[in-house]
Amino acid sequence: MDKLIPDPPFNTTTPNAEALRSEELLKDREAIKRALDYYLDPPKPYAAKPRRPSTMFMVAPDMDTESLLAQACESLASASVLASDFAINLIGPQRNTLLAIQQIIMLAELAVNRALDNVDPQA
């Protein structure tokens, strides 16, 4: 026998479940908004606060440029020798990595030497 009136749709959700789902969505939206605001628009106290470097190890403020460059040059030369000596004991990729680091140190040493020559030309 055919029905003239169709059955009503079967509703698996209850009104209480729908309310819980909408509440979860609202909480998710609020969390997303807080995260975006934090990363894209940082709070003003953090944005306006100037950076203060640590004064634990501080170079004397009255130190002249030539002395600073000479000290940097000596430190870079020592680091280059240490890297070279340590690279002798390594093999494979670790040795290549350390030799690359030594090359960077040597390039920095060359730059400091050039700056030192510009400050005090030995003509």
Short mmCIF file of N, CA, C and O in Angstrom, two decimals:
data_model
loop_
_atom_site.label_atom_id
_atom_site.label_comp_id
_atom_site.label_asym_id
_atom_site.label_seq_id
_atom_site.Cartn_x
_atom_site.Cartn_y
_atom_site.Cartn_z
N MET A 1 0.83 -1.16 0.00
CA MET A 1 0.00 0.00 0.00
C MET A 1 0.89 1.24 0.00
O MET A 1 1.80 1.34 0.78
N ASP A 2 0.58 2.17 -0.89
CA ASP A 2 1.34 3.41 -1.00
C ASP A 2 0.79 4.45 -0.05
O ASP A 2 -0.43 4.58 0.13
N LYS A 3 1.73 5.20 0.52
CA LYS A 3 1.34 6.29 1.43
C LYS A 3 1.13 7.56 0.62
O LYS A 3 1.90 7.85 -0.29
N LEU A 4 0.21 8.33 1.00
CA LEU A 4 0.01 9.63 0.37
C LEU A 4 0.86 10.69 1.03
O LEU A 4 1.25 11.67 0.41
N ILE A 5 1.19 10.50 2.28
CA ILE A 5 1.99 11.48 3.02
C ILE A 5 3.34 10.83 3.32
O ILE A 5 3.40 9.76 3.92
N PRO A 6 4.48 11.49 2.92
CA PRO A 6 5.79 10.90 3.19
C PRO A 6 6.14 10.99 4.67
O PRO A 6 5.61 11.81 5.41
N ASP A 7 7.07 10.13 5.07
CA ASP A 7 7.56 10.17 6.44
C ASP A 7 8.36 11.45 6.67
O ASP A 7 9.04 11.94 5.77
N PRO A 8 8.32 12.00 7.89
CA PRO A 8 9.13 13.19 8.16
C PRO A 8 10.61 12.80 8.15
O PRO A 8 10.97 11.66 8.37
N PRO A 9 11.50 13.78 7.85
CA PRO A 9 12.93 13.46 7.82
C PRO A 9 13.41 12.99 9.19
O PRO A 9 12.94 13.47 10.21
N PHE A 10 14.36 12.06 9.16
CA PHE A 10 14.89 11.51 10.39
C PHE A 10 15.96 12.47 10.91
O PHE A 10 16.96 12.71 10.26
N ASN A 11 15.76 13.03 12.07
CA ASN A 11 16.67 14.02 12.67
C ASN A 11 17.53 13.31 13.71
O ASN A 11 17.05 12.87 14.73
N THR A 12 18.85 13.20 13.39
CA THR A 12 19.76 12.51 14.32
C THR A 12 20.29 13.43 15.41
O THR A 12 20.81 12.97 16.40
N THR A 13 20.21 14.72 15.19
CA THR A 13 20.73 15.65 16.20
C THR A 13 19.60 16.15 17.08
O THR A 13 18.47 16.34 16.63
N THR A 14 19.96 16.36 18.30
CA THR A 14 18.99 16.92 19.23
C THR A 14 19.25 18.40 19.35
O THR A 14 20.35 18.88 19.02
N PRO A 15 18.33 19.14 19.82
CA PRO A 15 18.57 20.59 20.00
C PRO A 15 19.75 20.86 20.92
O PRO A 15 20.50 21.79 20.74
N ASN A 16 19.97 20.01 21.89
CA ASN A 16 21.07 20.18 22.82
C ASN A 16 22.41 19.98 22.10
O ASN A 16 23.37 20.71 22.34
N ALA A 17 22.49 19.00 21.20
CA ALA A 17 23.72 18.74 20.45
C ALA A 17 24.04 19.91 19.51
O ALA A 17 25.20 20.29 19.34
N GLU A 18 23.02 20.47 18.91
CA GLU A 18 23.23 21.63 18.04
C GLU A 18 23.75 22.82 18.83
O GLU A 18 24.62 23.55 18.36
N ALA A 19 23.26 23.02 20.01
CA ALA A 19 23.74 24.12 20.85
C ALA A 19 25.20 23.91 21.24
O ALA A 19 26.00 24.85 21.23
N LEU A 20 25.56 22.66 21.56
CA LEU A 20 26.95 22.36 21.91
C LEU A 20 27.87 22.60 20.71
O LEU A 20 28.97 23.13 20.85
N ARG A 21 27.42 22.19 19.53
CA ARG A 21 28.23 22.36 18.32
C ARG A 21 28.43 23.84 18.00
O ARG A 21 29.54 24.26 17.67
N SER A 22 27.40 24.65 18.13
CA SER A 22 27.56 26.08 17.86
C SER A 22 28.45 26.74 18.91
O SER A 22 29.21 27.66 18.62
N GLU A 23 28.39 26.25 20.14
CA GLU A 23 29.25 26.78 21.20
C GLU A 23 30.72 26.45 20.91
O GLU A 23 31.60 27.29 21.09
N GLU A 24 30.98 25.22 20.42
CA GLU A 24 32.34 24.83 20.07
C GLU A 24 32.88 25.68 18.92
O GLU A 24 34.03 26.11 18.92
N LEU A 25 32.03 25.92 17.92
CA LEU A 25 32.45 26.76 16.79
C LEU A 25 32.77 28.18 17.24
O LEU A 25 33.73 28.79 16.76
N LEU A 26 31.99 28.71 18.15
CA LEU A 26 32.24 30.05 18.66
C LEU A 26 33.56 30.11 19.42
O LEU A 26 34.35 31.05 19.24
N LYS A 27 33.85 29.09 20.22
CA LYS A 27 35.12 29.04 20.94
C LYS A 27 36.29 28.93 19.97
O LYS A 27 37.33 29.56 20.17
N ASP A 28 36.12 28.12 18.92
CA ASP A 28 37.18 27.99 17.91
C ASP A 28 37.45 29.32 17.23
O ASP A 28 38.61 29.70 17.02
N ARG A 29 36.41 30.03 16.87
CA ARG A 29 36.58 31.34 16.22
C ARG A 29 37.30 32.31 17.13
O ARG A 29 38.16 33.07 16.68
N GLU A 30 36.94 32.30 18.41
CA GLU A 30 37.60 33.19 19.36
C GLU A 30 39.08 32.85 19.50
O GLU A 30 39.93 33.74 19.55
N ALA A 31 39.41 31.56 19.54
CA ALA A 31 40.81 31.14 19.66
C ALA A 31 41.59 31.53 18.41
O ALA A 31 42.73 32.01 18.50
N ILE A 32 41.00 31.35 17.25
CA ILE A 32 41.65 31.75 15.99
C ILE A 32 41.89 33.25 15.97
O ILE A 32 42.97 33.71 15.60
N LYS A 33 40.92 34.02 16.39
CA LYS A 33 41.07 35.48 16.40
C LYS A 33 42.18 35.91 17.36
O LYS A 33 43.00 36.75 17.03
N ARG A 34 42.25 35.28 18.55
CA ARG A 34 43.31 35.61 19.50
C ARG A 34 44.69 35.28 18.94
O ARG A 34 45.63 36.05 19.08
N ALA A 35 44.80 34.12 18.28
CA ALA A 35 46.09 33.72 17.71
C ALA A 35 46.52 34.67 16.60
O ALA A 35 47.68 35.10 16.55
N LEU A 36 45.61 35.02 15.73
CA LEU A 36 45.95 35.95 14.64
C LEU A 36 46.30 37.33 15.18
O LEU A 36 47.25 37.96 14.71
N ASP A 37 45.55 37.79 16.17
CA ASP A 37 45.86 39.09 16.76
C ASP A 37 47.22 39.08 17.43
O ASP A 37 47.97 40.06 17.37
N TYR A 38 47.57 37.98 18.07
CA TYR A 38 48.85 37.89 18.77
C TYR A 38 50.01 37.95 17.77
O TYR A 38 50.99 38.65 17.99
N TYR A 39 49.91 37.21 16.67
CA TYR A 39 51.02 37.15 15.72
C TYR A 39 51.03 38.30 14.73
O TYR A 39 52.09 38.77 14.33
N LEU A 40 49.86 38.76 14.32
CA LEU A 40 49.83 39.82 13.31
C LEU A 40 49.77 41.22 13.91
O LEU A 40 50.19 42.18 13.27
N ASP A 41 49.26 41.34 15.10
CA ASP A 41 49.17 42.63 15.77
C ASP A 41 49.59 42.45 17.23
O ASP A 41 48.74 42.33 18.11
N PRO A 42 50.92 42.40 17.49
CA PRO A 42 51.37 42.11 18.85
C PRO A 42 50.89 43.17 19.84
O PRO A 42 50.67 44.32 19.47
N PRO A 43 50.74 42.77 21.10
CA PRO A 43 50.33 43.74 22.11
C PRO A 43 51.32 44.90 22.20
O PRO A 43 52.52 44.73 21.99
N LYS A 44 50.83 46.06 22.49
CA LYS A 44 51.65 47.27 22.49
C LYS A 44 52.82 47.24 23.48
O LYS A 44 53.88 47.71 23.16
N PRO A 45 52.68 46.68 24.69
CA PRO A 45 53.85 46.68 25.59
C PRO A 45 55.05 45.95 25.01
O PRO A 45 56.17 46.36 25.21
N TYR A 46 54.80 44.88 24.23
CA TYR A 46 55.92 44.14 23.65
C TYR A 46 56.49 44.86 22.45
O TYR A 46 57.68 44.84 22.21
N ALA A 47 55.64 45.50 21.66
CA ALA A 47 56.10 46.17 20.45
C ALA A 47 56.87 47.45 20.79
O ALA A 47 57.82 47.80 20.11
N ALA A 48 56.46 48.15 21.85
CA ALA A 48 57.08 49.43 22.17
C ALA A 48 58.32 49.27 23.06
O ALA A 48 59.08 50.22 23.22
N LYS A 49 58.50 48.10 23.65
CA LYS A 49 59.60 47.90 24.59
C LYS A 49 60.93 47.81 23.83
O LYS A 49 61.12 46.94 22.99
N PRO A 50 61.88 48.70 24.10
CA PRO A 50 63.17 48.63 23.41
C PRO A 50 64.01 47.46 23.92
O PRO A 50 63.89 47.06 25.07
N ARG A 51 64.84 46.94 23.06
CA ARG A 51 65.71 45.82 23.42
C ARG A 51 66.87 46.34 24.26
O ARG A 51 67.53 47.30 23.89
N ARG A 52 67.12 45.68 25.37
CA ARG A 52 68.25 46.05 26.23
C ARG A 52 69.22 44.88 26.28
O ARG A 52 68.91 43.85 26.88
N PRO A 53 70.38 45.00 25.64
CA PRO A 53 71.32 43.89 25.66
C PRO A 53 71.91 43.69 27.06
O PRO A 53 71.95 44.60 27.88
N SER A 54 72.34 42.48 27.30
CA SER A 54 72.95 42.14 28.59
C SER A 54 74.26 42.90 28.75
O SER A 54 75.02 43.08 27.80
N THR A 55 74.54 43.34 29.95
CA THR A 55 75.78 44.06 30.22
C THR A 55 76.76 43.17 30.99
O THR A 55 77.73 43.68 31.56
N MET A 56 76.51 41.86 31.00
CA MET A 56 77.40 40.95 31.72
C MET A 56 78.81 40.99 31.13
O MET A 56 79.79 41.12 31.86
N PHE A 57 78.90 40.87 29.81
CA PHE A 57 80.19 40.97 29.13
C PHE A 57 80.11 42.21 28.25
O PHE A 57 79.44 42.22 27.24
N MET A 58 80.82 43.23 28.64
CA MET A 58 80.68 44.51 27.95
C MET A 58 82.06 45.02 27.55
O MET A 58 83.01 44.95 28.33
N VAL A 59 82.14 45.52 26.33
CA VAL A 59 83.38 46.14 25.87
C VAL A 59 83.40 47.57 26.39
O VAL A 59 82.38 48.25 26.39
N ALA A 60 84.54 47.99 26.83
CA ALA A 60 84.67 49.35 27.37
C ALA A 60 84.21 50.37 26.33
O ALA A 60 84.63 50.31 25.17
N PRO A 61 83.34 51.29 26.72
CA PRO A 61 82.80 52.25 25.76
C PRO A 61 83.85 53.18 25.16
O PRO A 61 83.67 53.69 24.06
N ASP A 62 84.95 53.41 25.86
CA ASP A 62 85.96 54.34 25.36
C ASP A 62 87.05 53.64 24.53
O ASP A 62 88.05 54.27 24.18
N MET A 63 86.84 52.36 24.19
CA MET A 63 87.83 51.62 23.41
C MET A 63 87.86 52.14 21.97
O MET A 63 86.81 52.36 21.36
N ASP A 64 89.07 52.36 21.45
CA ASP A 64 89.17 52.92 20.09
C ASP A 64 88.96 51.81 19.06
O ASP A 64 89.13 50.62 19.32
N THR A 65 88.61 52.22 17.84
CA THR A 65 88.26 51.30 16.77
C THR A 65 89.43 50.41 16.37
O THR A 65 89.26 49.22 16.12
N GLU A 66 90.61 50.96 16.33
CA GLU A 66 91.78 50.19 15.93
C GLU A 66 92.02 49.02 16.89
O GLU A 66 92.30 47.89 16.46
N SER A 67 91.92 49.27 18.18
CA SER A 67 92.11 48.21 19.17
C SER A 67 91.04 47.13 19.06
O SER A 67 91.32 45.93 19.18
N LEU A 68 89.80 47.57 18.83
CA LEU A 68 88.71 46.61 18.68
C LEU A 68 88.92 45.72 17.46
O LEU A 68 88.73 44.50 17.51
N LEU A 69 89.33 46.33 16.35
CA LEU A 69 89.56 45.55 15.13
C LEU A 69 90.75 44.61 15.29
O LEU A 69 90.72 43.47 14.81
N ALA A 70 91.80 45.06 15.97
CA ALA A 70 92.96 44.19 16.20
C ALA A 70 92.56 42.99 17.06
O ALA A 70 92.97 41.85 16.77
N GLN A 71 91.77 43.22 18.08
CA GLN A 71 91.32 42.12 18.94
C GLN A 71 90.44 41.15 18.17
O GLN A 71 90.56 39.93 18.30
N ALA A 72 89.54 41.68 17.33
CA ALA A 72 88.67 40.82 16.52
C ALA A 72 89.49 40.00 15.54
O ALA A 72 89.22 38.81 15.33
N CYS A 73 90.51 40.60 14.96
CA CYS A 73 91.37 39.90 14.01
C CYS A 73 92.10 38.75 14.70
O CYS A 73 92.18 37.63 14.18
N GLU A 74 92.62 38.99 15.89
CA GLU A 74 93.32 37.94 16.63
C GLU A 74 92.37 36.82 17.04
O GLU A 74 92.73 35.63 16.98
N SER A 75 91.16 37.17 17.44
CA SER A 75 90.18 36.15 17.83
C SER A 75 89.79 35.29 16.64
O SER A 75 89.67 34.06 16.75
N LEU A 76 89.59 35.93 15.48
CA LEU A 76 89.24 35.17 14.28
C LEU A 76 90.39 34.26 13.83
O LEU A 76 90.17 33.13 13.39
N ALA A 77 91.62 34.75 13.96
CA ALA A 77 92.78 33.92 13.60
C ALA A 77 92.86 32.70 14.52
O ALA A 77 93.13 31.58 14.06
N SER A 78 92.60 32.89 15.80
CA SER A 78 92.62 31.77 16.74
C SER A 78 91.51 30.77 16.42
O SER A 78 91.73 29.55 16.45
N ALA A 79 90.33 31.26 16.11
CA ALA A 79 89.22 30.38 15.76
C ALA A 79 89.52 29.60 14.49
O ALA A 79 89.18 28.41 14.38
N SER A 80 90.17 30.23 13.54
CA SER A 80 90.53 29.55 12.29
C SER A 80 91.51 28.41 12.55
O SER A 80 91.36 27.30 12.02
N VAL A 81 92.51 28.66 13.39
CA VAL A 81 93.49 27.62 13.72
C VAL A 81 92.83 26.48 14.48
O VAL A 81 93.08 25.29 14.20
N LEU A 82 91.95 26.80 15.43
CA LEU A 82 91.24 25.77 16.18
C LEU A 82 90.39 24.90 15.25
O LEU A 82 90.38 23.66 15.36
N ALA A 83 89.68 25.52 14.33
CA ALA A 83 88.84 24.76 13.39
C ALA A 83 89.69 23.88 12.50
O ALA A 83 89.34 22.73 12.22
N SER A 84 90.80 24.40 12.04
CA SER A 84 91.69 23.63 11.17
C SER A 84 92.27 22.43 11.92
O SER A 84 92.30 21.31 11.38
N ASP A 85 92.72 22.64 13.13
CA ASP A 85 93.28 21.55 13.93
C ASP A 85 92.23 20.49 14.24
O ASP A 85 92.50 19.29 14.23
N PHE A 86 91.03 20.90 14.51
CA PHE A 86 89.96 19.97 14.83
C PHE A 86 89.51 19.20 13.59
O PHE A 86 89.15 18.03 13.68
N ALA A 87 89.56 19.85 12.42
CA ALA A 87 89.14 19.19 11.17
C ALA A 87 90.05 18.03 10.81
O ALA A 87 89.61 17.08 10.15
N ILE A 88 91.29 18.05 11.26
CA ILE A 88 92.23 16.97 10.97
C ILE A 88 91.72 15.66 11.56
O ILE A 88 91.90 14.59 10.97
N ASN A 89 91.04 15.72 12.71
CA ASN A 89 90.58 14.52 13.40
C ASN A 89 89.24 14.00 12.89
O ASN A 89 88.76 12.98 13.37
N LEU A 90 88.62 14.69 11.95
CA LEU A 90 87.30 14.29 11.45
C LEU A 90 87.42 13.69 10.06
O LEU A 90 88.40 13.92 9.35
N ILE A 91 86.38 12.95 9.67
CA ILE A 91 86.33 12.41 8.31
C ILE A 91 84.93 12.65 7.74
O ILE A 91 83.97 12.86 8.48
N GLY A 92 84.84 12.63 6.45
CA GLY A 92 83.54 12.70 5.78
C GLY A 92 82.86 14.05 5.87
O GLY A 92 83.51 15.10 5.89
N PRO A 93 81.53 14.02 5.95
CA PRO A 93 80.74 15.26 5.94
C PRO A 93 81.05 16.20 7.11
O PRO A 93 81.01 17.41 6.96
N GLN A 94 81.37 15.62 8.28
CA GLN A 94 81.69 16.48 9.42
C GLN A 94 82.95 17.30 9.15
O GLN A 94 83.02 18.47 9.49
N ARG A 95 83.92 16.68 8.52
CA ARG A 95 85.16 17.40 8.18
C ARG A 95 84.88 18.51 7.18
O ARG A 95 85.37 19.63 7.32
N ASN A 96 84.07 18.20 6.17
CA ASN A 96 83.73 19.21 5.17
C ASN A 96 82.97 20.37 5.80
O ASN A 96 83.20 21.53 5.45
N THR A 97 82.07 20.07 6.73
CA THR A 97 81.32 21.13 7.41
C THR A 97 82.26 22.02 8.21
O THR A 97 82.16 23.25 8.17
N LEU A 98 83.18 21.40 8.93
CA LEU A 98 84.10 22.20 9.74
C LEU A 98 85.04 23.03 8.88
O LEU A 98 85.36 24.17 9.21
N LEU A 99 85.47 22.48 7.75
CA LEU A 99 86.33 23.25 6.85
C LEU A 99 85.55 24.42 6.24
O LEU A 99 86.12 25.50 6.00
N ALA A 100 84.25 24.24 5.99
CA ALA A 100 83.43 25.35 5.50
C ALA A 100 83.31 26.43 6.56
O ALA A 100 83.39 27.63 6.26
N ILE A 101 83.14 26.03 7.82
CA ILE A 101 83.10 27.00 8.92
C ILE A 101 84.43 27.73 9.02
O ILE A 101 84.47 28.95 9.21
N GLN A 102 85.54 27.01 8.86
CA GLN A 102 86.86 27.64 8.91
C GLN A 102 87.00 28.66 7.78
O GLN A 102 87.57 29.73 7.97
N GLN A 103 86.48 28.32 6.61
CA GLN A 103 86.57 29.26 5.49
C GLN A 103 85.78 30.54 5.78
O GLN A 103 86.23 31.65 5.47
N ILE A 104 84.62 30.41 6.40
CA ILE A 104 83.82 31.59 6.77
C ILE A 104 84.60 32.43 7.78
O ILE A 104 84.62 33.67 7.70
N ILE A 105 85.25 31.77 8.73
CA ILE A 105 86.06 32.50 9.72
C ILE A 105 87.19 33.25 9.02
O ILE A 105 87.48 34.41 9.33
N MET A 106 87.84 32.58 8.06
CA MET A 106 88.94 33.23 7.34
C MET A 106 88.45 34.43 6.54
O MET A 106 89.13 35.47 6.48
N LEU A 107 87.27 34.33 5.93
CA LEU A 107 86.72 35.46 5.19
C LEU A 107 86.41 36.63 6.13
O LEU A 107 86.66 37.79 5.79
N ALA A 108 85.89 36.32 7.31
CA ALA A 108 85.64 37.38 8.29
C ALA A 108 86.95 38.01 8.74
O ALA A 108 87.04 39.23 8.92
N GLU A 109 87.99 37.19 8.90
CA GLU A 109 89.30 37.70 9.29
C GLU A 109 89.85 38.64 8.21
O GLU A 109 90.41 39.70 8.51
N LEU A 110 89.67 38.27 6.94
CA LEU A 110 90.12 39.15 5.85
C LEU A 110 89.38 40.49 5.87
O LEU A 110 89.98 41.54 5.65
N ALA A 111 88.08 40.43 6.12
CA ALA A 111 87.29 41.67 6.18
C ALA A 111 87.75 42.56 7.33
O ALA A 111 87.88 43.79 7.18
N VAL A 112 88.02 41.96 8.49
CA VAL A 112 88.49 42.74 9.64
C VAL A 112 89.88 43.32 9.35
O VAL A 112 90.17 44.46 9.70
N ASN A 113 90.74 42.53 8.71
CA ASN A 113 92.06 43.05 8.34
C ASN A 113 91.94 44.25 7.40
O ASN A 113 92.68 45.23 7.55
N ARG A 114 91.02 44.18 6.44
CA ARG A 114 90.84 45.30 5.51
C ARG A 114 90.33 46.53 6.26
O ARG A 114 90.80 47.64 6.04
N ALA A 115 89.40 46.32 7.18
CA ALA A 115 88.90 47.44 7.99
C ALA A 115 90.02 48.03 8.83
O ALA A 115 90.12 49.26 8.98
N LEU A 116 90.88 47.18 9.37
CA LEU A 116 92.01 47.65 10.17
C LEU A 116 92.97 48.46 9.31
O LEU A 116 93.50 49.49 9.75
N ASP A 117 93.21 48.00 8.07
CA ASP A 117 94.06 48.77 7.15
C ASP A 117 93.46 50.13 6.82
O ASP A 117 94.16 51.12 6.68
N ASN A 118 92.12 50.19 6.70
CA ASN A 118 91.45 51.47 6.41
C ASN A 118 91.54 52.43 7.58
O ASN A 118 91.64 53.64 7.41
N VAL A 119 91.52 51.87 8.81
CA VAL A 119 91.61 52.74 10.00
C VAL A 119 93.04 53.27 10.18
O VAL A 119 93.23 54.43 10.47
N ASP A 120 94.02 52.39 9.98
CA ASP A 120 95.42 52.77 10.19
C ASP A 120 96.25 52.29 9.01
O ASP A 120 96.87 51.23 9.08
N PRO A 121 96.24 53.02 7.88
CA PRO A 121 97.00 52.58 6.72
C PRO A 121 98.50 52.53 7.04
O PRO A 121 99.05 53.41 7.68
N GLN A 122 99.14 51.47 6.59
CA GLN A 122 100.57 51.29 6.86
C GLN A 122 101.40 51.70 5.64
O GLN A 122 102.35 51.02 5.27
N ALA A 123 101.08 52.81 5.04
CA ALA A 123 101.75 53.27 3.83
C ALA A 123 103.12 53.73 4.08
O ALA A 123 104.03 53.60 4.58
#
